[in-house]
XYZ file of C-alpha atoms in Angstrom:
712
model
C 8.195 25.090 -41.805
C 5.339 27.027 -40.295
C 5.770 26.711 -36.154
C 2.333 26.979 -34.272
C 2.462 28.851 -30.540
C 1.693 28.125 -27.390
C 2.035 27.946 -24.028
C 3.099 25.334 -21.537
C 1.537 25.682 -18.155
C 3.462 25.858 -15.273
C 1.250 25.968 -12.777
C -0.726 22.674 -12.205
C 3.088 21.598 -12.302
C 3.761 24.289 -9.053
C 0.184 23.254 -7.648
C 1.035 19.457 -8.309
C 4.898 20.216 -6.670
C 3.341 22.591 -3.721
C 1.426 20.128 -2.273
C 4.002 16.844 -2.506
C 6.109 18.590 -0.235
C 3.027 19.299 2.309
C 1.606 15.759 1.446
C 5.969 14.754 1.948
C 5.727 16.785 5.303
C 2.409 15.498 6.373
C 2.067 11.900 5.822
C 6.637 11.234 6.422
C 5.850 12.949 9.967
C 2.790 10.595 10.509
C 5.033 7.749 9.659
C 7.461 9.090 12.358
C 4.399 8.789 14.739
C 3.851 5.371 13.827
C 7.223 3.849 14.549
C 7.628 5.647 17.966
C 4.322 4.076 19.086
C 6.433 0.048 18.449
C 8.798 1.395 20.979
C 7.083 3.459 23.549
C 3.250 2.486 23.638
C 2.411 6.273 25.663
C 2.598 7.800 21.930
C -0.881 5.768 21.337
C -1.585 9.387 24.008
C -4.537 6.672 25.173
C -7.098 8.387 22.464
C -9.326 6.103 20.142
C -8.310 7.731 17.363
C -4.165 8.306 17.540
C -3.270 4.145 18.009
C -1.158 2.797 16.355
C -4.035 0.312 14.512
C -6.098 3.606 13.131
C -3.080 6.198 12.102
C -0.015 3.707 10.439
C -2.977 3.061 7.379
C -2.830 6.989 7.504
C 0.902 7.264 6.861
C 0.829 5.272 4.347
C -2.224 6.027 2.459
C -0.708 9.522 2.444
C 2.692 8.680 1.465
C 1.449 6.696 -1.466
C -1.449 8.616 -2.677
C -1.200 12.220 -1.297
C 3.258 12.495 -1.568
C 3.745 10.298 -4.009
C 0.559 10.348 -5.796
C 1.141 14.855 -5.999
C 4.695 13.714 -7.517
C 3.491 11.347 -10.225
C 1.620 14.184 -11.044
C 4.002 17.073 -10.989
C 6.588 15.582 -13.349
C 3.246 13.505 -15.567
C 1.758 17.047 -16.734
C 5.432 18.624 -16.788
C 7.379 16.008 -19.267
C 3.801 15.135 -21.257
C 3.393 18.561 -22.100
C 6.861 18.988 -23.331
C 7.523 15.229 -25.156
C 3.713 15.831 -26.971
C 4.461 19.534 -27.176
C 1.430 20.719 -26.588
C -0.961 22.474 -23.489
C -2.786 20.138 -21.620
C -6.085 19.686 -23.249
C -7.881 21.553 -20.953
C -6.615 23.562 -18.094
C -10.353 22.910 -16.466
C -9.978 19.318 -16.318
C -6.412 19.414 -14.869
C -7.825 21.934 -11.918
C -10.903 19.583 -11.420
C -8.022 17.280 -11.217
C -5.802 18.790 -8.626
C -8.389 19.967 -6.228
C -10.276 16.713 -6.720
C -7.245 14.609 -5.595
C -6.206 17.014 -2.717
C -10.152 16.842 -1.056
C -9.547 12.834 -1.217
C -7.199 13.428 0.722
C -7.920 15.551 2.786
C -11.544 12.526 3.451
C -8.975 9.876 3.904
C -7.245 11.864 6.555
C -10.323 12.416 9.077
C -12.201 9.108 8.008
C -9.166 6.888 8.335
C -8.771 7.980 12.271
C -12.730 8.173 12.513
C -12.654 3.981 12.463
C -14.307 4.384 8.820
C -12.527 1.760 6.699
C -12.378 -1.247 4.612
C -9.174 -2.471 5.588
C -7.494 -3.471 2.288
C -3.890 -2.933 2.207
C -3.442 0.509 0.624
C -6.291 0.938 0.111
C -8.161 1.468 3.019
C -11.419 4.186 2.336
C -14.741 3.353 2.281
C -16.740 3.349 -0.649
C -17.665 7.029 -1.145
C -13.641 8.436 -1.233
C -13.642 5.234 -4.028
C -16.140 6.364 -6.237
C -14.087 9.866 -5.666
C -11.204 8.484 -6.657
C -13.009 6.435 -9.316
C -13.919 9.923 -10.785
C -10.940 11.617 -10.638
C -8.823 9.238 -11.688
C -11.075 9.610 -15.220
C -10.884 13.068 -15.286
C -7.011 12.422 -15.336
C -6.897 9.553 -18.482
C -9.142 12.476 -20.006
C -7.415 15.226 -19.933
C -4.473 12.941 -20.819
C -5.244 11.090 -23.863
C -7.117 15.126 -24.898
C -3.302 15.970 -24.911
C -1.919 13.270 -26.431
C -4.738 13.001 -29.559
C -3.532 16.635 -30.000
C 0.101 16.523 -30.332
C 2.595 18.309 -32.261
C 4.819 14.759 -32.164
C 3.946 11.944 -33.866
C 5.826 9.057 -32.003
C 5.253 8.916 -28.557
C 8.175 8.814 -26.199
C 8.599 6.005 -23.730
C 7.857 8.081 -20.779
C 4.173 8.399 -22.259
C 4.176 4.527 -22.338
C 4.483 4.421 -19.458
C 2.042 6.731 -18.421
C -0.769 5.244 -20.246
C 0.168 1.541 -18.421
C -0.350 3.428 -15.640
C -3.584 4.920 -16.040
C -4.844 2.006 -17.466
C -3.880 -0.869 -14.301
C -4.865 1.850 -11.891
C -7.716 1.914 -13.498
C -8.611 -1.780 -13.032
C -7.171 -2.549 -10.038
C -9.281 0.115 -8.548
C -12.116 -0.716 -9.791
C -12.121 -4.921 -9.759
C -10.687 -4.264 -5.939
C -13.241 -1.904 -4.978
C -16.693 -3.498 -5.234
C -18.510 -3.243 -2.156
C -21.648 -3.007 -0.951
C -22.882 -0.845 0.464
C -24.590 -0.742 3.800
C -24.911 2.691 5.428
C -23.385 5.936 4.069
C -19.286 4.912 5.571
C -20.343 0.971 6.127
C -19.876 -1.260 3.375
C -18.843 -4.840 2.791
C -16.494 -6.221 0.204
C -18.712 -8.193 -2.710
C -15.498 -11.494 -1.554
C -15.347 -13.529 1.168
C -12.209 -15.269 2.130
C -9.918 -16.490 0.058
C -10.815 -15.059 -3.471
C -11.033 -11.795 -1.536
C -6.823 -11.946 -0.179
C -6.412 -13.138 -4.231
C -8.163 -9.647 -4.861
C -6.470 -7.601 -2.338
C -2.614 -8.987 -3.427
C -3.184 -8.696 -6.898
C -4.086 -5.066 -5.988
C -1.636 -4.379 -3.039
C 1.907 -5.569 -5.322
C 0.669 -4.242 -8.347
C -0.575 -0.659 -6.846
C 3.016 -1.137 -6.317
C 4.341 -2.107 -9.625
C 1.095 0.927 -11.290
C 1.730 3.377 -8.874
C 4.941 3.784 -7.579
C 6.573 2.159 -9.754
C 5.753 2.346 -13.560
C 5.227 6.610 -13.424
C 8.746 6.212 -11.737
C 10.320 4.866 -14.478
C 7.630 6.965 -16.988
C 9.757 9.922 -15.356
C 13.155 8.923 -15.066
C 13.488 8.567 -18.590
C 11.997 11.865 -18.931
C 14.294 13.382 -16.025
C 16.780 11.564 -15.565
C 18.418 12.280 -20.068
C 17.079 15.682 -19.327
C 19.519 16.162 -16.201
C 22.595 14.289 -17.273
C 21.685 15.464 -21.397
C 22.407 12.750 -22.179
C 20.083 10.260 -24.466
C 18.351 7.399 -23.317
C 21.103 4.778 -23.721
C 19.363 2.037 -25.321
C 15.517 2.897 -27.046
C 15.654 -1.126 -27.737
C 15.957 -2.110 -23.748
C 13.864 0.509 -23.359
C 11.039 -1.061 -25.830
C 11.838 -4.471 -24.125
C 12.110 -3.241 -20.275
C 8.030 -1.845 -20.738
C 6.166 -4.598 -22.753
C 7.642 -6.903 -20.340
C 7.703 -5.225 -17.182
C 3.819 -4.622 -16.979
C 3.377 -8.366 -17.976
C 5.102 -9.787 -15.985
C 3.832 -7.594 -13.103
C 0.642 -8.832 -12.696
C 1.170 -12.223 -12.621
C 3.034 -11.659 -9.176
C 0.116 -10.813 -6.551
C 0.323 -14.820 -4.764
C 3.818 -14.172 -3.389
C 2.179 -11.845 -0.516
C 0.508 -15.239 0.610
C 2.405 -17.881 0.011
C 1.716 -21.318 3.021
C -1.414 -19.408 3.312
C -5.200 -20.763 2.724
C -4.699 -19.963 -1.213
C -4.999 -22.448 -3.891
C -0.919 -24.079 -4.386
C -1.650 -23.226 -8.070
C -1.881 -19.782 -7.687
C 0.932 -19.593 -5.147
C 3.474 -21.468 -7.505
C 2.256 -18.730 -10.306
C 3.212 -15.829 -7.991
C 6.752 -17.308 -7.424
C 7.467 -17.992 -11.604
C 6.881 -14.904 -12.485
C 8.088 -12.440 -9.609
C 11.385 -14.641 -9.989
C 11.098 -13.391 -13.255
C 10.508 -10.179 -12.974
C 14.205 -9.318 -12.076
C 15.266 -9.241 -15.457
C 12.363 -6.088 -16.704
C 13.337 -4.788 -13.705
C 16.787 -4.729 -13.902
C 16.903 -3.671 -17.033
C 15.350 -0.627 -16.579
C 17.980 0.394 -13.702
C 20.757 -0.773 -15.754
C 18.993 1.479 -18.809
C 18.930 4.836 -16.427
C 22.370 3.693 -14.642
C 24.381 3.778 -18.638
C 22.055 7.586 -19.980
C 24.848 8.543 -17.281
C 27.165 7.347 -19.246
C 30.590 10.170 -19.321
C 28.170 12.504 -16.918
C 29.962 10.802 -13.924
C 31.513 14.115 -13.358
C 28.453 15.880 -13.237
C 26.660 13.950 -11.159
C 28.963 14.351 -8.323
C 28.483 18.286 -8.826
C 24.853 17.855 -8.957
C 22.654 17.046 -5.994
C 19.517 15.962 -7.850
C 22.089 13.416 -9.882
C 23.048 12.124 -6.883
C 19.590 11.765 -5.646
C 18.189 10.019 -9.260
C 21.720 8.001 -8.774
C 20.577 6.414 -5.068
C 16.907 6.117 -6.223
C 17.962 3.918 -9.224
C 20.053 1.909 -7.207
C 17.268 1.539 -4.776
C 14.996 0.432 -7.006
C 17.048 -2.114 -8.027
C 17.954 -3.640 -4.484
C 14.065 -3.736 -4.334
C 13.600 -5.241 -7.637
C 15.957 -7.804 -6.579
C 14.251 -8.484 -3.180
C 11.190 -8.669 -4.325
C 12.141 -11.982 -6.290
C 13.997 -12.805 -3.487
C 11.606 -13.231 -0.513
C 8.748 -14.786 -3.333
C 11.235 -18.071 -2.671
C 8.926 -20.275 -0.065
C 12.705 -21.031 1.751
C 13.269 -17.158 2.631
C 9.497 -15.933 2.303
C 9.149 -19.189 5.154
C 11.516 -17.354 7.802
C 11.283 -13.133 6.530
C 7.261 -13.077 6.013
C 5.520 -11.778 8.316
C 8.623 -9.973 10.106
C 10.268 -6.290 9.839
C 12.156 -7.599 6.546
C 8.379 -6.484 4.683
C 8.974 -2.902 6.304
C 12.044 -2.490 5.449
C 11.156 -4.158 1.569
C 9.198 -1.593 1.117
C 10.761 0.980 2.914
C 14.123 0.977 0.185
C 11.905 2.058 -2.034
C 9.057 4.286 -1.079
C 12.473 6.339 0.260
C 15.270 5.606 -2.111
C 13.502 4.809 -5.232
C 10.044 7.164 -5.044
C 11.954 9.551 -2.575
C 14.795 10.377 -4.317
C 13.150 10.912 -7.221
C 11.013 12.671 -6.063
C 13.564 14.802 -4.555
C 15.537 15.098 -7.591
C 13.154 16.415 -9.828
C 12.102 19.163 -7.531
C 15.339 20.053 -7.624
C 15.695 20.321 -11.002
C 12.128 21.205 -11.843
C 11.599 24.700 -9.415
C 13.809 26.852 -10.419
C 13.447 25.735 -14.555
C 9.598 26.584 -14.021
C 10.517 29.985 -11.598
C 12.971 31.002 -14.032
C 15.646 30.730 -11.724
C 18.862 28.933 -10.002
C 18.610 27.066 -7.350
C 18.718 29.098 -4.378
C 21.123 26.833 -2.721
C 23.419 23.067 -4.140
C 25.115 23.111 -0.652
C 21.916 22.516 1.283
C 20.524 19.929 -1.560
C 23.805 18.683 -0.899
C 23.519 17.834 3.135
C 19.511 16.881 2.272
C 21.092 14.331 0.179
C 23.475 12.689 3.036
C 21.004 13.327 5.565
C 18.069 11.692 3.643
C 21.089 8.507 2.618
C 21.843 8.484 6.040
C 18.326 8.522 6.929
C 17.644 4.927 4.729
C 20.552 3.723 5.863
C 19.627 4.022 9.997
C 15.845 3.014 9.652
C 16.495 -0.588 6.606
C 19.386 -2.132 8.161
C 17.833 -2.099 11.789
C 14.837 -3.460 10.861
C 16.804 -6.638 8.747
C 18.415 -6.420 11.327
C 15.147 -7.123 13.380
C 13.885 -9.646 11.027
C 16.521 -12.475 11.334
C 15.875 -12.029 14.891
C 12.396 -11.763 14.799
C 12.678 -14.787 12.161
C 15.209 -17.442 14.092
C 13.241 -16.418 17.166
C 9.913 -17.525 16.521
C 11.418 -20.598 15.065
C 13.276 -21.933 18.062
C 13.369 -25.283 19.515
C 14.992 -26.379 22.146
C 16.816 -30.263 22.310
C 13.854 -31.316 23.930
C 11.653 -30.282 20.984
C 9.626 -27.984 22.647
C 8.977 -23.589 21.057
C 11.844 -22.287 22.906
C 11.031 -19.147 23.087
C 6.866 -20.160 23.394
C 5.795 -15.984 24.694
C 5.777 -13.817 21.244
C 6.895 -10.973 23.470
C 9.934 -12.217 24.080
C 10.357 -11.426 21.214
C 8.904 -8.481 20.722
C 11.237 -6.566 23.873
C 14.379 -8.007 22.115
C 13.946 -5.828 18.598
C 13.464 -2.149 20.367
C 16.947 -1.664 20.173
C 16.402 -1.888 16.483
C 13.009 -0.253 16.175
C 14.725 2.630 18.698
C 16.995 2.975 15.327
C 14.402 2.598 12.907
C 12.632 6.175 14.544
C 15.933 7.949 14.308
C 16.365 7.333 10.089
C 13.326 8.094 10.273
C 13.515 11.591 12.012
C 17.329 11.825 9.925
C 15.423 11.381 6.615
C 12.514 13.901 7.271
C 15.363 16.370 8.605
C 16.944 16.535 4.895
C 12.597 17.276 3.826
C 12.689 20.114 5.716
C 15.882 20.765 4.913
C 14.460 20.921 0.686
C 11.512 23.054 1.774
C 13.442 25.512 3.178
C 15.806 25.438 -0.214
C 13.000 25.738 -2.378
C 10.394 28.182 -0.843
C 14.155 30.038 -1.131
C 13.650 29.550 -5.111
C 10.761 30.453 -5.456
C 11.082 33.829 -3.587
C 14.299 34.427 -5.422
C 12.426 33.552 -8.572
C 9.054 34.017 -11.316
C 6.571 31.338 -12.248
C 6.448 31.530 -15.607
C 2.524 29.971 -15.421
C 2.449 29.392 -18.526
C 5.269 29.763 -20.866
C 5.947 30.475 -24.558
C 6.696 26.647 -26.580
C 6.245 26.228 -30.080
C 6.612 23.488 -33.037
C 5.750 22.367 -36.246
C 1.707 21.251 -36.991
C 1.880 17.359 -36.695
C 3.490 15.842 -39.616
C 1.823 13.354 -42.159
C 2.420 9.821 -41.654
C 5.536 8.762 -42.590
C 4.764 5.143 -44.225
C 7.784 3.983 -44.678
C 8.719 3.181 -41.132
C 10.392 0.466 -40.928
C 10.261 -0.663 -36.954
C 7.013 -2.325 -36.050
C 7.077 -0.373 -32.175
C 8.108 3.083 -34.068
C 4.210 2.824 -36.133
C 1.865 1.413 -33.304
C 3.393 4.711 -30.614
C 1.333 6.607 -33.674
C -1.367 5.503 -32.219
C -2.176 5.894 -28.773
C -5.531 4.174 -28.591
C -4.261 0.845 -29.873
C -1.649 1.436 -27.620
C -3.798 1.405 -24.909
C -5.809 -1.913 -25.296
C -2.628 -3.668 -26.233
C -1.621 -2.101 -22.289
C -4.717 -3.114 -20.991
C -4.760 -6.865 -22.657
C -1.245 -7.643 -21.455
C -2.129 -6.038 -17.375
C -5.438 -8.445 -18.789
C -4.079 -11.557 -18.580
C -2.467 -13.256 -15.471
C -5.234 -11.245 -13.188
C -7.878 -13.494 -15.087
C -5.483 -16.460 -15.279
C -5.617 -16.502 -11.504
C -8.759 -15.265 -10.101
C -11.224 -16.974 -12.644
C -10.771 -20.366 -11.667
C -10.172 -19.407 -7.766
C -13.223 -18.058 -8.544
C -15.350 -20.287 -10.493
C -13.462 -24.055 -9.499
C -15.247 -25.458 -5.679
C -12.153 -27.134 -5.376
C -10.354 -24.437 -4.690
C -11.490 -22.867 -1.697
C -13.038 -26.734 -0.237
C -16.154 -25.788 1.907
C -16.074 -26.859 5.826
C -19.320 -28.418 7.450
C -18.967 -27.409 10.592
C -17.715 -23.479 9.700
C -21.083 -21.572 10.270
C -21.686 -17.754 9.918
C -20.955 -15.622 12.430
C -23.612 -14.047 14.769
C -25.095 -11.202 15.277
C -22.644 -10.294 17.917
C -20.005 -11.909 16.674
C -19.914 -10.218 13.743
C -20.425 -6.633 15.404
C -17.620 -7.708 17.322
C -15.787 -8.159 14.378
C -16.247 -4.863 12.413
C -14.775 -3.247 15.202
C -11.820 -5.777 14.958
C -11.757 -4.112 11.302
C -12.515 -0.205 12.418
C -9.925 -0.022 15.201
C -7.211 -1.810 12.061
C -6.391 -4.682 14.233
C -5.192 -6.757 11.467
C -2.227 -3.786 11.068
C -0.804 -6.319 13.556
C -2.425 -9.377 14.185
C -2.601 -11.967 11.285
C -4.834 -14.644 11.073
C -3.224 -17.288 8.326
C -1.385 -19.827 10.485
C 1.272 -22.127 7.924
C 1.754 -25.549 8.235
C 5.263 -24.609 9.576
C 5.942 -27.315 12.829
C 7.176 -23.965 14.378
C 3.359 -21.843 14.115
C 1.241 -25.379 15.247
C 3.560 -25.456 18.183
C 3.044 -21.649 18.820
C -1.017 -20.867 17.998
C -2.736 -24.630 16.656
C -3.868 -26.183 13.701
C -3.000 -24.043 10.268
C -5.686 -22.130 9.155
C -7.989 -24.458 6.325
C -9.531 -22.401 3.174
C -12.929 -23.188 4.307
C -13.007 -21.670 7.780
C -12.886 -18.510 5.837
C -16.044 -18.731 3.288
C -17.617 -15.689 5.736
C -15.341 -14.038 5.240
C -15.795 -10.314 4.327
C -13.467 -8.476 4.671
C -10.655 -11.216 4.889
C -8.141 -10.054 7.964
C -5.264 -12.395 7.100
C -2.935 -9.432 8.052
C 1.180 -9.195 6.498
C 2.601 -8.329 9.648
C 3.151 -9.998 13.215
C 3.614 -6.767 15.396
C 1.372 -9.096 17.920
C 1.149 -12.814 17.617
C -1.441 -14.943 15.421
C -5.319 -15.149 16.436
C -6.931 -17.529 14.127
C -6.807 -20.133 16.989
C -7.223 -17.312 19.733
C -11.145 -18.480 20.581
C -11.564 -20.146 24.074
C -7.698 -20.112 24.192
C -8.115 -17.199 27.556
C -10.775 -16.912 29.396
C -13.316 -13.832 28.816
C -11.493 -11.831 31.691
C -8.155 -12.342 30.263
C -9.575 -10.623 26.396
C -10.577 -7.862 28.830
C -7.865 -7.424 31.046
C -5.822 -7.375 28.358
C -8.357 -4.611 25.918
C -8.577 -1.886 28.940
C -4.400 -2.820 29.754
C -2.040 -5.302 27.579
C 0.760 -4.981 30.755
C -2.297 -6.472 32.697
C -1.655 -9.652 30.870
C 1.744 -8.806 29.249
C 3.978 -7.058 30.455
C 5.972 -5.089 28.731
C 3.618 -5.118 26.004
C 4.201 -2.757 23.178
C 0.246 -2.875 21.807
C -2.402 0.505 22.872
C -4.979 0.253 25.418
C -8.496 0.567 24.791
C -10.374 2.066 27.772
C -13.149 3.395 25.440
C -14.403 0.589 24.130
C -15.598 -0.554 27.940
C -16.892 2.888 28.274
C -19.143 3.528 24.260
C -22.098 1.223 23.811
C -22.766 -0.732 20.522
C -24.425 0.672 18.486
C -27.115 -1.381 16.540
C -28.707 0.874 14.669
C -27.763 -1.183 11.354
C -27.264 -4.551 12.569
C -30.447 -6.024 10.486
C -28.801 -4.202 7.620
C -25.369 -5.172 7.511
C -26.798 -9.264 8.498
C -29.521 -8.365 4.814
C -26.366 -6.631 2.734
C -24.087 -10.308 4.665
C -27.060 -12.394 3.047
C -26.530 -10.944 -0.805
C -23.728 -11.981 -0.810
C -24.171 -15.539 0.194
C -23.870 -15.646 4.339
C -26.624 -17.927 4.983
C -28.200 -15.561 6.744
C -31.698 -17.172 7.478
C -34.748 -14.517 8.158
C -35.148 -15.700 11.420
C -31.843 -15.239 11.921
C -31.286 -11.566 10.952
C -35.449 -10.847 12.548
C -34.276 -11.556 15.838
C -30.807 -10.745 15.744
C -30.709 -8.002 19.065
C -32.564 -10.545 21.074
C -29.956 -12.950 19.969
C -27.552 -10.450 20.539
C -28.273 -8.979 24.073
C -28.647 -13.220 24.890
C -24.939 -13.593 24.243
C -23.685 -10.491 25.167
C -25.802 -10.594 28.627
C -24.184 -14.027 29.058
C -20.670 -12.967 28.768
C -21.127 -10.120 31.285
C -22.267 -12.606 33.720
C -19.530 -14.432 33.022
C -17.103 -11.101 34.004
C -19.639 -10.359 36.713
C -18.446 -13.602 38.781
C -15.067 -13.078 38.144
C -14.945 -9.471 39.768
C -15.602 -7.971 36.760
C -18.353 -5.474 36.146
C -19.337 -4.024 32.605
C -22.741 -3.526 30.969
C -24.002 -6.211 28.129
C -24.021 -3.705 26.179
C -20.883 -2.392 25.108
C -18.355 -2.561 22.919
C -15.966 -4.587 25.093
C -18.798 -7.194 25.490
C -18.428 -8.429 21.012
C -15.102 -7.463 21.083
C -14.401 -10.789 23.392
C -17.593 -12.555 21.179
C -15.725 -11.768 18.203
C -12.477 -13.744 19.864
C -13.513 -16.494 21.990
C -15.497 -17.616 18.223
C -11.588 -17.145 16.060
C -11.015 -20.031 15.412
C -13.231 -22.271 17.233
C -15.478 -24.131 14.454
C -12.885 -26.833 13.347
C -12.159 -27.394 17.498
C -14.283 -28.513 19.974
C -16.811 -26.583 21.625
C -15.507 -22.899 23.473
C -14.601 -24.091 27.161
C -16.628 -22.147 29.967
C -14.091 -20.196 32.212
C -14.686 -22.640 35.107
C -13.169 -25.143 32.162
C -10.239 -23.011 31.504
C -9.483 -22.385 34.908
C -9.658 -25.667 35.614
C -6.861 -26.942 33.528
C -4.389 -23.727 34.383
């Protein structure tokens, strides 16, 4: 049999590997900054570009798309070539993919601190960057499928199945979630509103975790773990069951992020059912990985990269058990909006994604540089420091979550809230947040140690940019193939189509009725569109990232209605784009904040939160008082929103500037009557107008300052 000679492209693997390390350090350093800001508010530095609300999405996107994203491409480009026995389809596409992805990361890192955000969690980038992501993802897909088509191996190995599912699903998720109507160069509005927007966002948000942070890493697990252990995958049949059940079930589970909200109950129930079902395929994958190590446990004790892989799989098992558990309504009622969600996410990110990335780097870099790892001892030290970092991070967060959940719900024997002041809970958990920051510092220290180790390894060896390889040409189809799945593995396009169908079913079943059946989102006659000034204030609220700390969704619990007011209704959100329900309460819910406090209270609270709330960890916003409100595209905003179904009349748009000035002047005059002199054209006036509007559409008309003071 004649063998064909070709070369594997290791240079692209090296490039993505270096980017993984660099962005990992950047993303985790920002994460450490964010952790310290929740203990010491002075770490916000008093600058509008470094507040928690603006920096937190920089951290999440840097870790997900920069660190993990580059780690995915590093692993895919290395393993794909070898299981298909072919060089990547196009070196030019590989380069475009690499540099395009890095430019997207840089653009995100610049725009998000500037407040240019769409606010959708894990998808905060504005529309020009969304388009760039789409183009680069298409380039990646063309390169991957081109390689699959020119392969020299007839059957596609299990890792390739997961890579295909990742590509098609992330493409669908990104496109559907990112449909926006541009207003200006860096401003747009989602075409979805309120309840529908929330459903789309968490269909995306949950499945971004599923198909960006999970499926490609499972594919890499199926390739790299057997290679490291020099053992075959435990069960081929289990891998088939794992793959198809996982991608079909996962896509349904997004609504479990929205339990007890205004989302239709039947959608919530579907999310719960399929979330519980997820335990089976998820643990099937974990078991398949761990049992692959049968007979190789002596090697686990001596090889640091296998230690990382074992802990990664263990954390995957923990996170995929915890997710379904959190979707149970009884658990969700206590845990949601608390630090339990933070702990859950980071067990997956630090343990599953982080540790598997480190294990692959330790195994892969010496091989493409044809040398030995500089120091196994340093790698083992990294393993133990990183493991301690995860424990010091997660355990205090679970502890804090229990404290939060119980304090929020506790009543006195007289039937009143025992801790009516939300700040009491915040101050109680500060020691746990300090420990969390220590855990993050330990984890980051381990990454720095790994960087030193890998740099020394690279210096010791020499990159084999074009690694020689040989393999026979693609063999003819074996007509006597008995397994239907083995026959399917010969047909990549059919495989992709079937995977696409599997992931589309759940989303369509949940979304189509929610969008098309009006009774799923009953309207409320008293709910009206935001005024011009309130619209501007809402956009400033989005710019400052307030949704990262404050929810706008009151659940139908006695503890929440006693603390915040009437529970939230679907019809209240019909004009909200984007929705701002939030996913974590670092501060109290704001959905009924309107008319609760006088304008001066809001002014003082934004100027210096400790004036109204001594001990608050909220940053101050003095620039809102200094900066003039930009109304240059106000009418364009209102016209765009009218296209999306918000009933702004021609007169409302034409008179927007005058109406805005009139409402702003009334607030400024009220502040002046309370010894606060601020110009009516300042940003803080718009923010106050928006806050005073929240929740008032189904309540009595907002009270005057005199009425509020009289009641106090």
